[in-house]
Amino acid sequence: MATITAAEVFVTSPGRNFVTLRITTSDGVTGLGDATLNGRELSVASYLRDHLVPLLVGRDPARIEDMWHYLYKGAYWRRGPVTMTAISAVDTALWDIKGKVAGLPVYELLGGLAREGALVYGHASGADTAELLDDVARFKELGFRAIRAQAAVPGSPGSYGVRHGDGQGYEPAATALPDEQAWHTEDYLDFAPRYLTAVRERFGFGFHLLHDVHHRLTPTEAGQLGHRVEDLRLFWMEDPTPAELQENFRQVRAATRTPIAVGEVFNSIWDCQQLISERLIDYIRASVVHAGGITHLRRIFHLAELHQVRTGSHGATDLSPVSMSAAVHLDVTVPNFGIQEYMAHDPLTHEVFTPGYTYRDGALFPSQRPGLGVEFDEEAAARFPYDPKYLPVSRRRDGSVHDW
């Protein structure tokens, strides 16, 4: 029986910060897991090095389910983003190892293909409506069949979700201290329906149009927005209101027919149990890296399937190519797949990671290589030291900091 002989944690910043776990077995097989928690990367790195790595050595890497419960329940202090991200890294690395030992890509171990590829959406944005429309055109030229549209609210040039400068993408964690961005709900509610209407007027209905609210509305305001944009046939309205109170989504659901997506900040099935079982949402956005790895995210997706809720996993650049690869391997196996968020990584990232997926014609396709199909260059990683960066913070005009 093979055992785990080593577990190493790497912190690197090729374009943005990533935390990577590499587990090695007595047979010389290695597996990779992503442990990146945007803006709190070092907390997870410490949790792994100081608390989980000592527990792994000598254990059987094939016992993935047992390992998950051992790490989750053995800590006593359960859930939370740091704990669940660390467990995710271990779980994903063990699935990678299992696939390599079997000589099969991970999707084969999860039941095989339910579809050939995973439909993805890209992020179009602009400083104003005209710039947004040009960016939507760019994504359509790249073959995207689903596009998220965001424009900077007038008077709020730092609007979250909008790229800055001449780059092709955007990285929201971009400053050494949190960027305190002005926010005024009334301006947003007036402007967003107008620029989304402009997108439909120019490009029509031949593609999926998505929009992210970033948790910044009350349930009443979210219902109003969803009602106003119903004729635009959005694929979804994402994160319309904070989800700490799951029952608040009853009010949003009652007010609009616009599909609702939420969950990228969720860490476990208990964060979304009510949302799914009462079908208060249409898409669950939990991700491999933050919701307990492949093992636990499958549980969430299976619960969602029972209630006709589809998947729509988070896939911004704070997921390294390791967890993006894991996400795609899972996406192509679940019957209730909806869509996968996809932001291309900085070219520097690919000096460190070789992804286990390819993009073409608006979809991601998993690697045929054993395991997750990801390769990690330790020497390249050492060239990119940790670079502290934080997500922005909304500050309303009265000076208060809250997100609704």
Short mmCIF file of N, CA, C and O in Angstrom, two decimals, residues 21 23 33-35 44 47-48 52 55-56 64-95 267 288-296 299:
data_model
loop_
_atom_site.label_atom_id
_atom_site.label_comp_id
_atom_site.label_asym_id
_atom_site.label_seq_id
_atom_site.Cartn_x
_atom_site.Cartn_y
_atom_site.Cartn_z
N LEU A 21 -0.57 23.21 -3.11
CA LEU A 21 -0.15 22.07 -2.31
C LEU A 21 0.28 20.94 -3.23
O LEU A 21 -0.44 20.61 -4.19
N ILE A 23 1.36 16.95 -2.97
CA ILE A 23 1.46 15.74 -2.16
C ILE A 23 2.23 14.68 -2.94
O ILE A 23 1.97 14.48 -4.14
N GLY A 33 -2.95 20.48 -5.50
CA GLY A 33 -4.19 21.09 -5.03
C GLY A 33 -4.02 22.59 -4.93
O GLY A 33 -2.93 23.08 -4.61
N ASP A 34 -5.08 23.31 -5.23
CA ASP A 34 -5.08 24.77 -5.13
C ASP A 34 -5.60 25.17 -3.76
O ASP A 34 -6.62 24.67 -3.30
N ALA A 35 -4.88 26.08 -3.08
CA ALA A 35 -5.28 26.54 -1.74
C ALA A 35 -5.34 28.07 -1.70
O ALA A 35 -5.04 28.68 -0.68
N VAL A 44 -4.11 30.48 4.71
CA VAL A 44 -4.31 29.10 4.28
C VAL A 44 -2.98 28.36 4.19
O VAL A 44 -2.87 27.19 4.57
N TYR A 47 -2.17 27.36 7.65
CA TYR A 47 -3.06 26.29 8.11
C TYR A 47 -2.58 24.94 7.56
O TYR A 47 -2.56 23.94 8.28
N LEU A 48 -2.20 24.95 6.29
CA LEU A 48 -1.70 23.71 5.69
C LEU A 48 -0.39 23.28 6.33
O LEU A 48 -0.25 22.15 6.81
N LEU A 52 -2.20 20.77 8.79
CA LEU A 52 -2.65 19.63 8.00
C LEU A 52 -1.52 18.76 7.48
O LEU A 52 -1.62 17.53 7.50
N LEU A 55 -0.49 15.91 9.53
CA LEU A 55 -1.49 14.85 9.64
C LEU A 55 -1.51 13.94 8.42
O LEU A 55 -2.09 12.84 8.47
N LEU A 56 -0.91 14.37 7.31
CA LEU A 56 -1.02 13.63 6.06
C LEU A 56 0.03 12.53 5.92
O LEU A 56 -0.26 11.46 5.39
N ILE A 64 -9.84 8.88 -0.07
CA ILE A 64 -10.19 10.31 -0.21
C ILE A 64 -11.36 10.68 0.70
O ILE A 64 -11.31 11.70 1.40
N GLU A 65 -12.42 9.89 0.66
CA GLU A 65 -13.60 10.21 1.48
C GLU A 65 -13.25 10.21 2.97
O GLU A 65 -13.65 11.10 3.72
N ASP A 66 -12.49 9.21 3.39
CA ASP A 66 -12.08 9.14 4.79
C ASP A 66 -11.21 10.33 5.17
O ASP A 66 -11.38 10.91 6.25
N MET A 67 -10.32 10.71 4.28
CA MET A 67 -9.44 11.85 4.56
C MET A 67 -10.24 13.13 4.72
O MET A 67 -9.97 13.96 5.60
N TRP A 68 -11.26 13.30 3.87
CA TRP A 68 -12.07 14.52 3.93
C TRP A 68 -12.71 14.65 5.32
O TRP A 68 -12.63 15.70 5.96
N HIS A 69 -13.36 13.58 5.78
CA HIS A 69 -14.03 13.64 7.08
C HIS A 69 -13.03 13.74 8.23
O HIS A 69 -13.30 14.40 9.24
N TYR A 70 -11.90 13.10 8.08
CA TYR A 70 -10.85 13.17 9.10
C TYR A 70 -10.38 14.61 9.30
O TYR A 70 -10.26 15.10 10.43
N LEU A 71 -10.15 15.33 8.20
CA LEU A 71 -9.67 16.71 8.31
C LEU A 71 -10.78 17.67 8.72
O LEU A 71 -10.55 18.61 9.47
N TYR A 72 -12.00 17.42 8.25
CA TYR A 72 -13.11 18.31 8.55
C TYR A 72 -13.58 18.16 10.00
O TYR A 72 -13.70 19.14 10.75
N LYS A 73 -13.83 16.93 10.40
CA LYS A 73 -14.38 16.69 11.73
C LYS A 73 -13.30 16.64 12.80
O LYS A 73 -13.56 16.94 13.97
N GLY A 74 -12.09 16.26 12.40
CA GLY A 74 -11.01 16.17 13.37
C GLY A 74 -10.57 17.50 13.93
O GLY A 74 -10.01 17.57 15.03
N ALA A 75 -10.85 18.58 13.20
CA ALA A 75 -10.44 19.91 13.68
C ALA A 75 -11.37 20.42 14.77
O ALA A 75 -11.02 21.37 15.49
N TYR A 76 -12.55 19.86 14.89
CA TYR A 76 -13.61 20.30 15.80
C TYR A 76 -14.20 21.62 15.33
O TYR A 76 -15.41 21.78 15.24
N TRP A 77 -13.33 22.61 15.05
CA TRP A 77 -13.80 23.91 14.56
C TRP A 77 -14.05 23.77 13.05
O TRP A 77 -13.13 23.71 12.26
N ARG A 78 -15.31 23.73 12.68
CA ARG A 78 -15.65 23.34 11.32
C ARG A 78 -15.99 24.53 10.44
O ARG A 78 -16.34 25.61 10.90
N ARG A 79 -15.87 24.29 9.15
CA ARG A 79 -16.24 25.22 8.09
C ARG A 79 -15.35 26.46 8.13
O ARG A 79 -14.25 26.45 8.68
N GLY A 80 -15.80 27.53 7.49
CA GLY A 80 -14.99 28.74 7.39
C GLY A 80 -14.09 28.68 6.17
O GLY A 80 -13.63 27.61 5.76
N PRO A 81 -13.81 29.83 5.55
CA PRO A 81 -13.05 29.84 4.30
C PRO A 81 -11.64 29.31 4.40
O PRO A 81 -11.15 28.65 3.48
N VAL A 82 -10.93 29.59 5.51
CA VAL A 82 -9.54 29.12 5.62
C VAL A 82 -9.50 27.60 5.73
O VAL A 82 -8.78 26.91 4.99
N THR A 83 -10.29 27.05 6.65
CA THR A 83 -10.33 25.60 6.83
C THR A 83 -10.76 24.89 5.55
O THR A 83 -10.12 23.92 5.10
N MET A 84 -11.84 25.35 4.94
CA MET A 84 -12.38 24.65 3.77
C MET A 84 -11.48 24.78 2.55
O MET A 84 -11.40 23.86 1.73
N THR A 85 -10.78 25.91 2.41
CA THR A 85 -9.84 26.04 1.30
C THR A 85 -8.66 25.09 1.48
O THR A 85 -8.19 24.47 0.51
N ALA A 86 -8.19 24.95 2.71
CA ALA A 86 -7.09 24.01 2.97
C ALA A 86 -7.52 22.57 2.69
O ALA A 86 -6.78 21.79 2.07
N ILE A 87 -8.72 22.19 3.16
CA ILE A 87 -9.23 20.85 2.89
C ILE A 87 -9.41 20.64 1.39
O ILE A 87 -9.13 19.56 0.85
N SER A 88 -9.85 21.68 0.69
CA SER A 88 -10.02 21.60 -0.76
C SER A 88 -8.71 21.22 -1.43
O SER A 88 -8.68 20.40 -2.36
N ALA A 89 -7.61 21.84 -0.99
CA ALA A 89 -6.31 21.58 -1.60
C ALA A 89 -5.91 20.12 -1.43
O ALA A 89 -5.44 19.47 -2.37
N VAL A 90 -6.10 19.59 -0.22
CA VAL A 90 -5.76 18.19 0.04
C VAL A 90 -6.63 17.28 -0.82
O VAL A 90 -6.15 16.36 -1.49
N ASP A 91 -7.92 17.54 -0.84
CA ASP A 91 -8.86 16.70 -1.57
C ASP A 91 -8.54 16.68 -3.06
O ASP A 91 -8.49 15.61 -3.69
N THR A 92 -8.30 17.85 -3.63
CA THR A 92 -8.02 17.94 -5.06
C THR A 92 -6.72 17.22 -5.40
O THR A 92 -6.63 16.51 -6.42
N ALA A 93 -5.70 17.38 -4.55
CA ALA A 93 -4.44 16.70 -4.79
C ALA A 93 -4.61 15.18 -4.75
O ALA A 93 -3.98 14.45 -5.54
N LEU A 94 -5.46 14.68 -3.86
CA LEU A 94 -5.67 13.23 -3.77
C LEU A 94 -6.42 12.70 -4.99
O LEU A 94 -6.14 11.59 -5.46
N TRP A 95 -7.35 13.46 -5.52
CA TRP A 95 -8.02 13.06 -6.76
C TRP A 95 -7.02 13.04 -7.92
O TRP A 95 -7.07 12.15 -8.79
N ASN A 267 -18.78 28.10 1.48
CA ASN A 267 -17.74 27.14 1.85
C ASN A 267 -18.27 25.72 2.01
O ASN A 267 -17.47 24.78 2.09
N VAL A 288 -14.61 24.63 -6.50
CA VAL A 288 -13.77 23.55 -5.99
C VAL A 288 -12.85 24.06 -4.88
O VAL A 288 -12.72 23.42 -3.83
N VAL A 289 -12.24 25.20 -5.08
CA VAL A 289 -11.18 25.63 -4.16
C VAL A 289 -11.71 26.13 -2.83
O VAL A 289 -11.03 26.04 -1.81
N HIS A 290 -12.95 26.63 -2.79
CA HIS A 290 -13.46 27.22 -1.55
C HIS A 290 -14.54 26.39 -0.88
O HIS A 290 -14.96 26.72 0.24
N ALA A 291 -15.00 25.35 -1.53
CA ALA A 291 -16.11 24.56 -0.97
C ALA A 291 -15.72 23.10 -0.76
O ALA A 291 -16.48 22.19 -1.06
N GLY A 292 -14.52 22.88 -0.26
CA GLY A 292 -14.16 21.55 0.19
C GLY A 292 -13.65 20.60 -0.86
O GLY A 292 -13.60 19.39 -0.62
N GLY A 293 -13.27 21.11 -2.04
CA GLY A 293 -12.69 20.26 -3.06
C GLY A 293 -13.73 19.53 -3.90
O GLY A 293 -14.94 19.76 -3.79
N ILE A 294 -13.24 18.62 -4.73
CA ILE A 294 -14.13 17.86 -5.62
C ILE A 294 -15.13 17.05 -4.81
O ILE A 294 -16.32 17.00 -5.14
N THR A 295 -14.69 16.43 -3.73
CA THR A 295 -15.56 15.57 -2.93
C THR A 295 -16.78 16.31 -2.41
O THR A 295 -17.92 15.84 -2.54
N HIS A 296 -16.58 17.48 -1.82
CA HIS A 296 -17.70 18.19 -1.21
C HIS A 296 -18.51 18.96 -2.25
O HIS A 296 -19.74 19.06 -2.12
N ARG A 299 -21.17 16.90 -3.64
CA ARG A 299 -22.36 16.79 -2.78
C ARG A 299 -23.31 17.96 -3.02
O ARG A 299 -24.53 17.80 -3.07
#
